PDB file of N, CA and C in Angstrom:
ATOM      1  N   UNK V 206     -10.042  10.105  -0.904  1.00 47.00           N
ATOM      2  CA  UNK V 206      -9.349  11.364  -0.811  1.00 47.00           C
ATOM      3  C   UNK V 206     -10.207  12.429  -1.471  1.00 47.00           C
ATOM      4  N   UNK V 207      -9.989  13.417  -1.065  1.00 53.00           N
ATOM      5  CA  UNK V 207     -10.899  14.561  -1.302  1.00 53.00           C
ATOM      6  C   UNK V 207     -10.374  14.954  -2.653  1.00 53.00           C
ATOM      7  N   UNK V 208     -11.172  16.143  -3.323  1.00 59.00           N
ATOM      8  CA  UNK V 208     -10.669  16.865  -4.105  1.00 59.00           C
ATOM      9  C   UNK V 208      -9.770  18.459  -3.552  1.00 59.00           C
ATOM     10  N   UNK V 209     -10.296  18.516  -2.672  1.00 49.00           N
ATOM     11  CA  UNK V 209      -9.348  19.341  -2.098  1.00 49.00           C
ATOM     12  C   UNK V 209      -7.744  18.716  -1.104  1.00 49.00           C
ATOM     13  N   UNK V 210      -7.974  17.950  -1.334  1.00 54.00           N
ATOM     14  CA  UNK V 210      -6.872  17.057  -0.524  1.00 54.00           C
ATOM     15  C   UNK V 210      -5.724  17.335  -1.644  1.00 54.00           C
ATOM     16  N   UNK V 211      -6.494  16.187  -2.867  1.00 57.00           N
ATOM     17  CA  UNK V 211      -5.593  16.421  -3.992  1.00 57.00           C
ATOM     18  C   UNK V 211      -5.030  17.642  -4.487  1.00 57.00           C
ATOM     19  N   UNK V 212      -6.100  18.734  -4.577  1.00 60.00           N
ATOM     20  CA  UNK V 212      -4.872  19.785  -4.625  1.00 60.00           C
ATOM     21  C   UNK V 212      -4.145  20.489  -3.822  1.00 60.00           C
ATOM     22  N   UNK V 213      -4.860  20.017  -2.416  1.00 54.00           N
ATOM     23  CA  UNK V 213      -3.448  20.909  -1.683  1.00 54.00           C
ATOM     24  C   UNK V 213      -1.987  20.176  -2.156  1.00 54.00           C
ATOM     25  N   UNK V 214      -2.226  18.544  -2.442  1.00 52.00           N
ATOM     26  CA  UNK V 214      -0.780  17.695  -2.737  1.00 52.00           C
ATOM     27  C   UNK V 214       0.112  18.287  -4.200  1.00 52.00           C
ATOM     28  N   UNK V 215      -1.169  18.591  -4.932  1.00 56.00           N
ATOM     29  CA  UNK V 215      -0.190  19.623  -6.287  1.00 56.00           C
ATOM     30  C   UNK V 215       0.353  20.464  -5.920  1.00 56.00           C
ATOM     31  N   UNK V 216      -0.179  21.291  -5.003  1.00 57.00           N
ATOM     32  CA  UNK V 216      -0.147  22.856  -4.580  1.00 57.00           C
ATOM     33  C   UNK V 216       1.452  22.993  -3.815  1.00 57.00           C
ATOM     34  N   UNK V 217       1.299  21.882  -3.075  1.00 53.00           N
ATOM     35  CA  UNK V 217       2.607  21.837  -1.996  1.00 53.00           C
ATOM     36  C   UNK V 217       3.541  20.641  -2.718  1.00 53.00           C
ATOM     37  N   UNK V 218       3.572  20.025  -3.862  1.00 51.00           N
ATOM     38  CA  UNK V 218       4.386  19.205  -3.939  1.00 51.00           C
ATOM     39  C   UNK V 218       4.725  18.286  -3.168  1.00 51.00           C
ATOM     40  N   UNK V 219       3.889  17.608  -2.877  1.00 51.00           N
ATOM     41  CA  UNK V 219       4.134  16.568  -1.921  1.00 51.00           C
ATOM     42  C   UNK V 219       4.761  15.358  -2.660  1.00 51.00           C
ATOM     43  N   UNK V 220       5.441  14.762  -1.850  1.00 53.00           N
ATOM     44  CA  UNK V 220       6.011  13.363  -2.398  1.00 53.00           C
ATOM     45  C   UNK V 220       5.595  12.146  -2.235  1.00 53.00           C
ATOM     46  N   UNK V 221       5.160  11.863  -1.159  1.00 57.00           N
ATOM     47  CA  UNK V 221       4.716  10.967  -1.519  1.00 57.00           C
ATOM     48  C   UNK V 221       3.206  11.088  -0.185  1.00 57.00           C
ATOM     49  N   UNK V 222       1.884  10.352  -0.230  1.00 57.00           N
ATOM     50  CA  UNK V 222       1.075  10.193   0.270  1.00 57.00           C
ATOM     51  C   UNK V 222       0.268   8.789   0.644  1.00 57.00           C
ATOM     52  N   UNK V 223       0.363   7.981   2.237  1.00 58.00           N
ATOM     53  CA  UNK V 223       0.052   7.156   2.393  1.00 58.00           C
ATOM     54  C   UNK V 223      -2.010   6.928   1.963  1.00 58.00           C
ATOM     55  N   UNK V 224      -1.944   5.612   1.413  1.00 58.00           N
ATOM     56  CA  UNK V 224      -3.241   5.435   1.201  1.00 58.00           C
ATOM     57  C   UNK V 224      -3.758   4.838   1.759  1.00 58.00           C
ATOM     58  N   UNK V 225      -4.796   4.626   2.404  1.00 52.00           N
ATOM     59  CA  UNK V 225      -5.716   3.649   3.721  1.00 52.00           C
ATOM     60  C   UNK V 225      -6.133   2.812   2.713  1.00 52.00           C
ATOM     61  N   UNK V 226      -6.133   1.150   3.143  1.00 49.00           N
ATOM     62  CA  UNK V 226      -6.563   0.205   2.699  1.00 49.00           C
ATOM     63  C   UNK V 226      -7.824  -0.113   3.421  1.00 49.00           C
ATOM     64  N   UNK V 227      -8.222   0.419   4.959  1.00 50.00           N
ATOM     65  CA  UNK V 227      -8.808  -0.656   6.028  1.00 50.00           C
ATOM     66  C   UNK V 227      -9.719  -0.771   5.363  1.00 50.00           C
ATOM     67  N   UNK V 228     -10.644  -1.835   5.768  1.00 43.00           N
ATOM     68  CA  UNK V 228     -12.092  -1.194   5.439  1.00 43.00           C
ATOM     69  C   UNK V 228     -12.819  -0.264   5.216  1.00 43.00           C
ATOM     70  N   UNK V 229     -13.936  -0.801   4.195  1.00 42.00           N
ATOM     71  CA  UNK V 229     -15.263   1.452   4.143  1.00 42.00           C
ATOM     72  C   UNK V 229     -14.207   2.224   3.150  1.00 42.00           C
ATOM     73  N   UNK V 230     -13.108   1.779   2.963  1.00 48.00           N
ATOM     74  CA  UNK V 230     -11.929   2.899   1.922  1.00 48.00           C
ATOM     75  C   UNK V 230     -12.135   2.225   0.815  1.00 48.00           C
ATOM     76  N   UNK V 231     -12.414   3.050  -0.169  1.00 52.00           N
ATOM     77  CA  UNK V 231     -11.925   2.501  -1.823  1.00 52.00           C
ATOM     78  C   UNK V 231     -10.989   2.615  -1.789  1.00 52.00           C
ATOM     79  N   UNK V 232      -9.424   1.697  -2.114  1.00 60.00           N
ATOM     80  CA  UNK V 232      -8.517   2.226  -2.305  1.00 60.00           C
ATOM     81  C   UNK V 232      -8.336   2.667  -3.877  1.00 60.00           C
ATOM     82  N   UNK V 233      -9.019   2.524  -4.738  1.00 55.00           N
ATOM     83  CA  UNK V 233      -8.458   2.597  -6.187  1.00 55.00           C
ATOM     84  C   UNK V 233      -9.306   4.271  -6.201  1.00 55.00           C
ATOM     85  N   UNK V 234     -10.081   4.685  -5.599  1.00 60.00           N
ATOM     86  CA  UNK V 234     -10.401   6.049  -5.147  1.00 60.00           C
ATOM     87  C   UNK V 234      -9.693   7.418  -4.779  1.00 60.00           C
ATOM     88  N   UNK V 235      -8.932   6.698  -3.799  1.00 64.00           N
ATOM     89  CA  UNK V 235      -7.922   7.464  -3.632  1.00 64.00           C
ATOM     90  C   UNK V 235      -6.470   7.557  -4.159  1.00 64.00           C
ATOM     91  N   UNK V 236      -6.172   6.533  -4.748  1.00 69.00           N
ATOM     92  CA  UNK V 236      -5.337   6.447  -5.757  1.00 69.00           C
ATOM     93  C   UNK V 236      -5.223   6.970  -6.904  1.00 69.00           C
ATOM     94  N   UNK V 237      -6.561   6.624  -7.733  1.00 71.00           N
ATOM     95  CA  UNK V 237      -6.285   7.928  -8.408  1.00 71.00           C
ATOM     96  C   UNK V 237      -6.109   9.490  -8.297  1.00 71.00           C
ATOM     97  N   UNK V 238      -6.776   9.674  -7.156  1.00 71.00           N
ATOM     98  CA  UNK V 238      -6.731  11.045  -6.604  1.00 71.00           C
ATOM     99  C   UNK V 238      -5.130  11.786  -6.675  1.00 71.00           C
ATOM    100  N   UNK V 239      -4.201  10.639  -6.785  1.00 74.00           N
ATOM    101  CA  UNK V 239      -2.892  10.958  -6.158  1.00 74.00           C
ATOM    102  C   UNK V 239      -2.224  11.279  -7.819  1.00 74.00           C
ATOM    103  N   UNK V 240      -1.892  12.815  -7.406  1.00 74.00           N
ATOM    104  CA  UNK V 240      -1.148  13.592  -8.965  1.00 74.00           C
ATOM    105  C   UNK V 240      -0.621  12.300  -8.880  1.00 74.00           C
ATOM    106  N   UNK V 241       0.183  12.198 -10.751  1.00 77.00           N
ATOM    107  CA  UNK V 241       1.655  10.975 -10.873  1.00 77.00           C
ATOM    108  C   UNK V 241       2.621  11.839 -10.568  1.00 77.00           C
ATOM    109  N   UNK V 242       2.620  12.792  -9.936  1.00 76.00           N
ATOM    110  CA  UNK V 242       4.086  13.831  -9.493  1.00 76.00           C
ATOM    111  C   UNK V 242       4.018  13.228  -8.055  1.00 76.00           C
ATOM    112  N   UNK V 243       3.340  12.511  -7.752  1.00 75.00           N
ATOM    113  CA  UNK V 243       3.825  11.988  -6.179  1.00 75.00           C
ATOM    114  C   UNK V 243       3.521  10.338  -5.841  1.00 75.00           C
ATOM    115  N   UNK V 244       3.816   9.586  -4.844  1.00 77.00           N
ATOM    116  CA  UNK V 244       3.999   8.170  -4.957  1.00 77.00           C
ATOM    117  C   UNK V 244       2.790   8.361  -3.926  1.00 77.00           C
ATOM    118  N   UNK V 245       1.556   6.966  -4.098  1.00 78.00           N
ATOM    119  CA  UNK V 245       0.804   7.233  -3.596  1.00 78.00           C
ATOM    120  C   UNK V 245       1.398   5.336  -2.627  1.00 78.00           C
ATOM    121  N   UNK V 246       1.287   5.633  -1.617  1.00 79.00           N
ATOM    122  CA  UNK V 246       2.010   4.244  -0.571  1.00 79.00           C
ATOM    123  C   UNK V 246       1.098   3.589   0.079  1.00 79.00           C
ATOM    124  N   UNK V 247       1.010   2.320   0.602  1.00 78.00           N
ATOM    125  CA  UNK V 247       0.035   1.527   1.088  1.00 78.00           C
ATOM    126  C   UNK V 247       0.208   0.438   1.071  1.00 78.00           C
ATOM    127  N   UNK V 248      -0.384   0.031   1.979  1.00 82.00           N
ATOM    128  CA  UNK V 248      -0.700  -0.093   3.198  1.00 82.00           C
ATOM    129  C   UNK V 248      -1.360  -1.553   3.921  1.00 82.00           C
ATOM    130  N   UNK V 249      -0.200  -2.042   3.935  1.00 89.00           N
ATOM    131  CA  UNK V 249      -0.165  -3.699   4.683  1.00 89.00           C
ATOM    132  C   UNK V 249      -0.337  -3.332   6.244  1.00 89.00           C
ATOM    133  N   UNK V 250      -1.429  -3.672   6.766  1.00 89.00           N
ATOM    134  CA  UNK V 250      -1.953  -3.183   7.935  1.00 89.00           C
ATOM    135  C   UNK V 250      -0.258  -4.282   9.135  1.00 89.00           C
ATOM    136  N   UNK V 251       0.130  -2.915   9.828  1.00 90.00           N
ATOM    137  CA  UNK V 251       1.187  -3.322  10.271  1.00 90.00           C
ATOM    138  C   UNK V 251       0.644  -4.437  11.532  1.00 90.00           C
ATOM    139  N   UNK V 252      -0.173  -4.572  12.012  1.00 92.00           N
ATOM    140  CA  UNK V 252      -0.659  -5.154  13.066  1.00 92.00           C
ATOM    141  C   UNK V 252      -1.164  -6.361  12.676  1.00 92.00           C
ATOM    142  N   UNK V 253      -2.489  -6.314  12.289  1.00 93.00           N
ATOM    143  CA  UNK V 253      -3.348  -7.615  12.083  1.00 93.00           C
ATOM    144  C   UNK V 253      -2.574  -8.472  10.797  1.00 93.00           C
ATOM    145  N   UNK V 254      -1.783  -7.834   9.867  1.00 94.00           N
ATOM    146  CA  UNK V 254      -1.325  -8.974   8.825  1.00 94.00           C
ATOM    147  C   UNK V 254       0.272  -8.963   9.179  1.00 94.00           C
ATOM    148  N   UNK V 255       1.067  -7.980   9.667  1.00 94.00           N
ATOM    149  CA  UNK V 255       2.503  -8.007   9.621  1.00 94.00           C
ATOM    150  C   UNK V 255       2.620  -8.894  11.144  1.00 94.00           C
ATOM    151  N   UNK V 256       2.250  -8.656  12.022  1.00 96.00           N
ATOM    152  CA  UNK V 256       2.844  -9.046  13.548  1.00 96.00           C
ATOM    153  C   UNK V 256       2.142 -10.313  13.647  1.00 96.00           C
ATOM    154  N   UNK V 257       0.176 -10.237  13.578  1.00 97.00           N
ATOM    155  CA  UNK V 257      -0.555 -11.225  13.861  1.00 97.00           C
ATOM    156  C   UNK V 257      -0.615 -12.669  13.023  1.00 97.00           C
ATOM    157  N   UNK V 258      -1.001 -12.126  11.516  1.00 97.00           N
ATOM    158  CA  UNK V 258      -0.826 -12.986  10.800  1.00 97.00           C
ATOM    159  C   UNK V 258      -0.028 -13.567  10.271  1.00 97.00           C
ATOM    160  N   UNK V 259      -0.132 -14.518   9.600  1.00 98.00           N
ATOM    161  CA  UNK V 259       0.695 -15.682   8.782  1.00 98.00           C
ATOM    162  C   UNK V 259       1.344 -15.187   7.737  1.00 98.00           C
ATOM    163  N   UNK V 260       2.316 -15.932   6.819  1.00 98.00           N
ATOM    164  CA  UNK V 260       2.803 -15.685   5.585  1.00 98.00           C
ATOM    165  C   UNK V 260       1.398 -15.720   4.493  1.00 98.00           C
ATOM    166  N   UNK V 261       1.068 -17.064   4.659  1.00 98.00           N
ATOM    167  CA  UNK V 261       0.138 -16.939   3.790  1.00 98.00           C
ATOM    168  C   UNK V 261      -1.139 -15.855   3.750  1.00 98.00           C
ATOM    169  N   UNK V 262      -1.389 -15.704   4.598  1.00 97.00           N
ATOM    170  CA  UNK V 262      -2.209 -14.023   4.794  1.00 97.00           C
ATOM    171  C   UNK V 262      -1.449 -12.975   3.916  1.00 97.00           C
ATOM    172  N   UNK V 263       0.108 -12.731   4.335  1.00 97.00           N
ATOM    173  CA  UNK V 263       0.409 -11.897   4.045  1.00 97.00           C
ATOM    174  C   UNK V 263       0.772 -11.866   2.560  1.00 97.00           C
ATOM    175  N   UNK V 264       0.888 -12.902   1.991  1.00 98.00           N
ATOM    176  CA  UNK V 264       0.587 -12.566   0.568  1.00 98.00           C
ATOM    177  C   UNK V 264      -0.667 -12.384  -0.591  1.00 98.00           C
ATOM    178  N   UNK V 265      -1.617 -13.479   0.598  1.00 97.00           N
ATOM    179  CA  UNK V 265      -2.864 -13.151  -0.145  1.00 97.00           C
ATOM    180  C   UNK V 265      -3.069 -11.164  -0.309  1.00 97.00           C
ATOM    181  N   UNK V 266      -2.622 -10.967   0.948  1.00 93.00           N
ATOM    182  CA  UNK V 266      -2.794  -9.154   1.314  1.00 93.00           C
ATOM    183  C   UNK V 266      -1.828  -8.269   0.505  1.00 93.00           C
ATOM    184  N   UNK V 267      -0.921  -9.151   0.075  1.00 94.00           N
ATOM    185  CA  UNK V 267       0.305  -8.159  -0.747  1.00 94.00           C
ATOM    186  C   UNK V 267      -0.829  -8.463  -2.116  1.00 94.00           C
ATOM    187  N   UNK V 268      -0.487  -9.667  -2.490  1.00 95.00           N
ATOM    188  CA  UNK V 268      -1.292  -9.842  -4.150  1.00 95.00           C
ATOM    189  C   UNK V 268      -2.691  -9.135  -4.347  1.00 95.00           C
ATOM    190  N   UNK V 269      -3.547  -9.148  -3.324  1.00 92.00           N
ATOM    191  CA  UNK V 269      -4.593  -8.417  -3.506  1.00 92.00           C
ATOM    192  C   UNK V 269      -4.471  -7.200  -3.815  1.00 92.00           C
ATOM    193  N   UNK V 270      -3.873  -6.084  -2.934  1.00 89.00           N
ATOM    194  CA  UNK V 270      -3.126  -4.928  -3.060  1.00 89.00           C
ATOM    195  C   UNK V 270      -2.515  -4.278  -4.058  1.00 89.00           C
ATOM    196  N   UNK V 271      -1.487  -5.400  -4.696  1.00 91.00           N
ATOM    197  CA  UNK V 271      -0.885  -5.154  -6.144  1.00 91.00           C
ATOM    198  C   UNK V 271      -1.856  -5.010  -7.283  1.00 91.00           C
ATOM    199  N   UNK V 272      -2.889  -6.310  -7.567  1.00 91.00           N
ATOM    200  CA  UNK V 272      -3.750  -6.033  -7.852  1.00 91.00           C
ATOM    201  C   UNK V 272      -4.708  -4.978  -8.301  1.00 91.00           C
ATOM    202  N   UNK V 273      -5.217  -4.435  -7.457  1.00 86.00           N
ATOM    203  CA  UNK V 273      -5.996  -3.405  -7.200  1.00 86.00           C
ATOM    204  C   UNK V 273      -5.317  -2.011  -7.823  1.00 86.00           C
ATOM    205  N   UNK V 274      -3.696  -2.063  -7.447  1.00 86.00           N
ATOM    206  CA  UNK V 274      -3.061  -0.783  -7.651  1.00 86.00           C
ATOM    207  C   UNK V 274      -2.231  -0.877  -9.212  1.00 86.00           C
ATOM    208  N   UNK V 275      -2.732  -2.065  -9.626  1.00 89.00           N
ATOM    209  CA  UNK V 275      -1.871  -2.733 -11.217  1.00 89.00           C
ATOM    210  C   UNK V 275      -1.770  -0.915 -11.388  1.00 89.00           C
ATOM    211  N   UNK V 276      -2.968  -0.502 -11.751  1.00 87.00           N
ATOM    212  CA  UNK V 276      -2.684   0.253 -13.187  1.00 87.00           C
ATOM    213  C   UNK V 276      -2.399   2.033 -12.459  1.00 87.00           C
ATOM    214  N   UNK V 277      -1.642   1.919 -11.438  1.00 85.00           N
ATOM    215  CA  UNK V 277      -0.947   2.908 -10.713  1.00 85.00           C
ATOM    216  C   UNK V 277       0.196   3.002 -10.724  1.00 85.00           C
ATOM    217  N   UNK V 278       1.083   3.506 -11.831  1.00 86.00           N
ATOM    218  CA  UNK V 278       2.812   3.616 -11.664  1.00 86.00           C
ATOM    219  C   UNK V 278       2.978   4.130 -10.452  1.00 86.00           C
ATOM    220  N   UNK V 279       2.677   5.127  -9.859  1.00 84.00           N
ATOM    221  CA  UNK V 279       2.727   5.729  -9.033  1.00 84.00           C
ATOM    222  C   UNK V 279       3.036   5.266  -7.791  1.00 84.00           C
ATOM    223  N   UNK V 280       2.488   3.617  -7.640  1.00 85.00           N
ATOM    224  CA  UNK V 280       1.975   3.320  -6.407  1.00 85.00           C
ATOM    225  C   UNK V 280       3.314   2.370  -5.851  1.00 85.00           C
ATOM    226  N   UNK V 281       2.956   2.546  -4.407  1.00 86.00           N
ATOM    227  CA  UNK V 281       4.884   1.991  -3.827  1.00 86.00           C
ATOM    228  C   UNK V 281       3.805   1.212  -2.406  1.00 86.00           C
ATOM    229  N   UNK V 282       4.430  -0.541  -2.612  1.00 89.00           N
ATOM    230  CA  UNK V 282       3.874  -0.700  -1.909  1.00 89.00           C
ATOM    231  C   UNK V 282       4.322  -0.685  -0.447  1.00 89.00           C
ATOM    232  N   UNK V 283       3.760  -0.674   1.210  1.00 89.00           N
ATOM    233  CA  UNK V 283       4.611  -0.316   2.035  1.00 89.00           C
ATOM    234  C   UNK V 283       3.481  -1.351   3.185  1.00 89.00           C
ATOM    235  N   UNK V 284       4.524  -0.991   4.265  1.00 88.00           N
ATOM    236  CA  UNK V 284       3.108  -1.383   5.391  1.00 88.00           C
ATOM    237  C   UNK V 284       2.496  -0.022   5.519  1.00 88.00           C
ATOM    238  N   UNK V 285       1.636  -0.448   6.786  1.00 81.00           N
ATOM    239  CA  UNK V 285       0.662   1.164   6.815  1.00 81.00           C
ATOM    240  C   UNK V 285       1.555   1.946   7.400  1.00 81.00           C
ATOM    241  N   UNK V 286       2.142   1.272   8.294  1.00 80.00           N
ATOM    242  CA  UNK V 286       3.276   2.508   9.772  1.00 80.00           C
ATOM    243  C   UNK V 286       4.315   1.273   9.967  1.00 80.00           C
ATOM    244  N   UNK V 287       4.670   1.790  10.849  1.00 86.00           N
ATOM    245  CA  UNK V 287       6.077   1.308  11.561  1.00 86.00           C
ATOM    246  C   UNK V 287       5.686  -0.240  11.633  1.00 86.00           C
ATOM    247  N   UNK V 288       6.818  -1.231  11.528  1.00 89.00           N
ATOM    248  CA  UNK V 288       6.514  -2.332  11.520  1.00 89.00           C
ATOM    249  C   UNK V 288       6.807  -2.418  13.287  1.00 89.00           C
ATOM    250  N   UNK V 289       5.380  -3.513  14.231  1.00 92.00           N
ATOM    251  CA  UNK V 289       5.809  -3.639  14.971  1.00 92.00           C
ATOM    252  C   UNK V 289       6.857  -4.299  15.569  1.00 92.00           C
ATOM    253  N   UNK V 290       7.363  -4.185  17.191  1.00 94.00           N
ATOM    254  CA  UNK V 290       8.673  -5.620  17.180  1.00 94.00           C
ATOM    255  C   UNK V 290       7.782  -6.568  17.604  1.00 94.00           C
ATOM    256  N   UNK V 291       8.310  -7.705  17.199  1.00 95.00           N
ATOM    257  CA  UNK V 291       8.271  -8.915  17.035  1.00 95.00           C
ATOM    258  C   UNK V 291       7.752  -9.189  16.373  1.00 95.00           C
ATOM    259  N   UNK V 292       7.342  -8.652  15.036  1.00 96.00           N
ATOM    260  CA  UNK V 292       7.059  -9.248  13.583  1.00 96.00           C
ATOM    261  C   UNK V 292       7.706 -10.700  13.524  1.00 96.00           C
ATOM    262  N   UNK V 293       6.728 -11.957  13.338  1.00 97.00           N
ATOM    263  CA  UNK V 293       7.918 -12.554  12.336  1.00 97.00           C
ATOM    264  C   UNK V 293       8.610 -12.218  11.765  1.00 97.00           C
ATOM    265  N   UNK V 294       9.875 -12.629  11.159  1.00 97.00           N
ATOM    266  CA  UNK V 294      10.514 -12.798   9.854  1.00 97.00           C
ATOM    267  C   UNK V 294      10.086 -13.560   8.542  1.00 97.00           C
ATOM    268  N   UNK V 295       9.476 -14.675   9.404  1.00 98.00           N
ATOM    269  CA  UNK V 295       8.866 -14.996   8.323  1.00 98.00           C
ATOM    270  C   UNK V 295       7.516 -14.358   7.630  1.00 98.00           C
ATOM    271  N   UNK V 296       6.719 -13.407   7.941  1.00 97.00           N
ATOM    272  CA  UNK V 296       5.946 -12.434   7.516  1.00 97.00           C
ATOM    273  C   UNK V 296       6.759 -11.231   6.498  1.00 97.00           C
ATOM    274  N   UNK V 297       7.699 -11.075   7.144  1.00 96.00           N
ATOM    275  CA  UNK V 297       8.322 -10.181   6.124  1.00 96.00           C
ATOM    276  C   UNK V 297       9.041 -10.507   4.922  1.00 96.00           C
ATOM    277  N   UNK V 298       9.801 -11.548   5.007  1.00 97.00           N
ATOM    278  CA  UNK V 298       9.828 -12.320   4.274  1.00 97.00           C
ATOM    279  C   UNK V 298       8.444 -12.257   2.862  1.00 97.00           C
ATOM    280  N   UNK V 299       7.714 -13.143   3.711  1.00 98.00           N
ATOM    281  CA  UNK V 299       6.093 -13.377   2.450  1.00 98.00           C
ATOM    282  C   UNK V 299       6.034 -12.293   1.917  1.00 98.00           C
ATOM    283  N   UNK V 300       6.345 -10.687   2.841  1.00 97.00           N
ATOM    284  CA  UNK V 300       6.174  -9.588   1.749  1.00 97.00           C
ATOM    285  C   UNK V 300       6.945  -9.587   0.808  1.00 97.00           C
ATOM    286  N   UNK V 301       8.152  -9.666   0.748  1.00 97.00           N
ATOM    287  CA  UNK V 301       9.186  -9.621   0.320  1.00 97.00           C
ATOM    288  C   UNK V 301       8.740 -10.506  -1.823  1.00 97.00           C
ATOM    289  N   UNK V 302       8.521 -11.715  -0.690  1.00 98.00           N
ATOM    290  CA  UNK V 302       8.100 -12.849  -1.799  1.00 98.00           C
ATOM    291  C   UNK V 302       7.160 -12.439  -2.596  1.00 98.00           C
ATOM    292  N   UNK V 303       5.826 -11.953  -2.178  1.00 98.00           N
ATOM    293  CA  UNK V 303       5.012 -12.026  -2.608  1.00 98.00           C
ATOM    294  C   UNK V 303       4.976 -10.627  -3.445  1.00 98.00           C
ATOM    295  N   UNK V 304       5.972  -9.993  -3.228  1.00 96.00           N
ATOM    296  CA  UNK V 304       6.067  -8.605  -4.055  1.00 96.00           C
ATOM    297  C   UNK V 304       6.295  -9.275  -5.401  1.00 96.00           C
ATOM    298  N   UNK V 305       7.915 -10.051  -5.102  1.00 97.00           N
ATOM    299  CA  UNK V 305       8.719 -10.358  -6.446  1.00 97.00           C
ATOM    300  C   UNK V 305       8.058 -11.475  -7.483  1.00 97.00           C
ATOM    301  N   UNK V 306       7.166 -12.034  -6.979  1.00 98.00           N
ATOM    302  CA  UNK V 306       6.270 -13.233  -7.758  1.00 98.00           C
ATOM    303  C   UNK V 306       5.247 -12.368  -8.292  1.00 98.00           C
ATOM    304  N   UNK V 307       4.536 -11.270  -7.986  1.00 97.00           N
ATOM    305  CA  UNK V 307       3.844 -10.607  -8.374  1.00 97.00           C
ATOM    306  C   UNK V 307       4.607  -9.116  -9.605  1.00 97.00           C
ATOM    307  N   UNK V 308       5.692  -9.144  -9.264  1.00 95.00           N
ATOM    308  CA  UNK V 308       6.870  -8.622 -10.614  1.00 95.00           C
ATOM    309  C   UNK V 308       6.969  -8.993 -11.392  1.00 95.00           C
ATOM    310  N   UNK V 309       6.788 -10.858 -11.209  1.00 96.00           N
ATOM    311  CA  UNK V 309       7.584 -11.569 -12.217  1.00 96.00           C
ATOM    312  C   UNK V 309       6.225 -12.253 -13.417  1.00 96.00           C
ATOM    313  N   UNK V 310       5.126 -11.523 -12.806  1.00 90.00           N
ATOM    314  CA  UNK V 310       3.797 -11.489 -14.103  1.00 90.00           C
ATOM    315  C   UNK V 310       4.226 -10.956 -15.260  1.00 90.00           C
TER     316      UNK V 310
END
């Protein structure tokens, strides 16, 4: 995220701002970038780990994520966009799981 990014988000009060995980992105880059006056969100790639992949993917991808964003109050974790249909359940689920096992550090 830019430095001008960041302050247009002071400037306008923004609430909250999604953060790109894909590849080539630092995410801990743009995270900090993000005032603590707004929730910086991210980003479980809705496709390749929510629809395609497994549970176990999807927690390696949640725990990694958490990880990375430990030392971000700020940070809310989400998918990237809209979950597609026909997600497993059991994928959402693993998010689910793999949030609250990663709480319970």
């Amino acid at each position: 995220m830019s430095r001008w990014m960041a302050d247009v988000i002071r400037q306008r009060a923004v609430m909250a701002v999604p953060v790109m995980t894909h590849p080539g992105i630092e995410l801990n880059g743009q995270t900090k970038d993000v005032p603590p006056t707004a929730l910086a969100m991210g980003n479980v790639d809705p496709v390749s780990v929510f629809k395609d992949g497994t549970p176990a993917l999807m927690r390696q991808t949640v725990t990694e994520l958490l990880t990375k964003t430990r030392d971000y109050p700020n940070f809310v974790l989400s998918s990237g966009c809209d979950t597609p249909p026909h997600t497993p359940m059991a994928n959402v689920d693993a998010f689910f799981e793999a949030l609250n096992d990663f709480n319970r550090q």
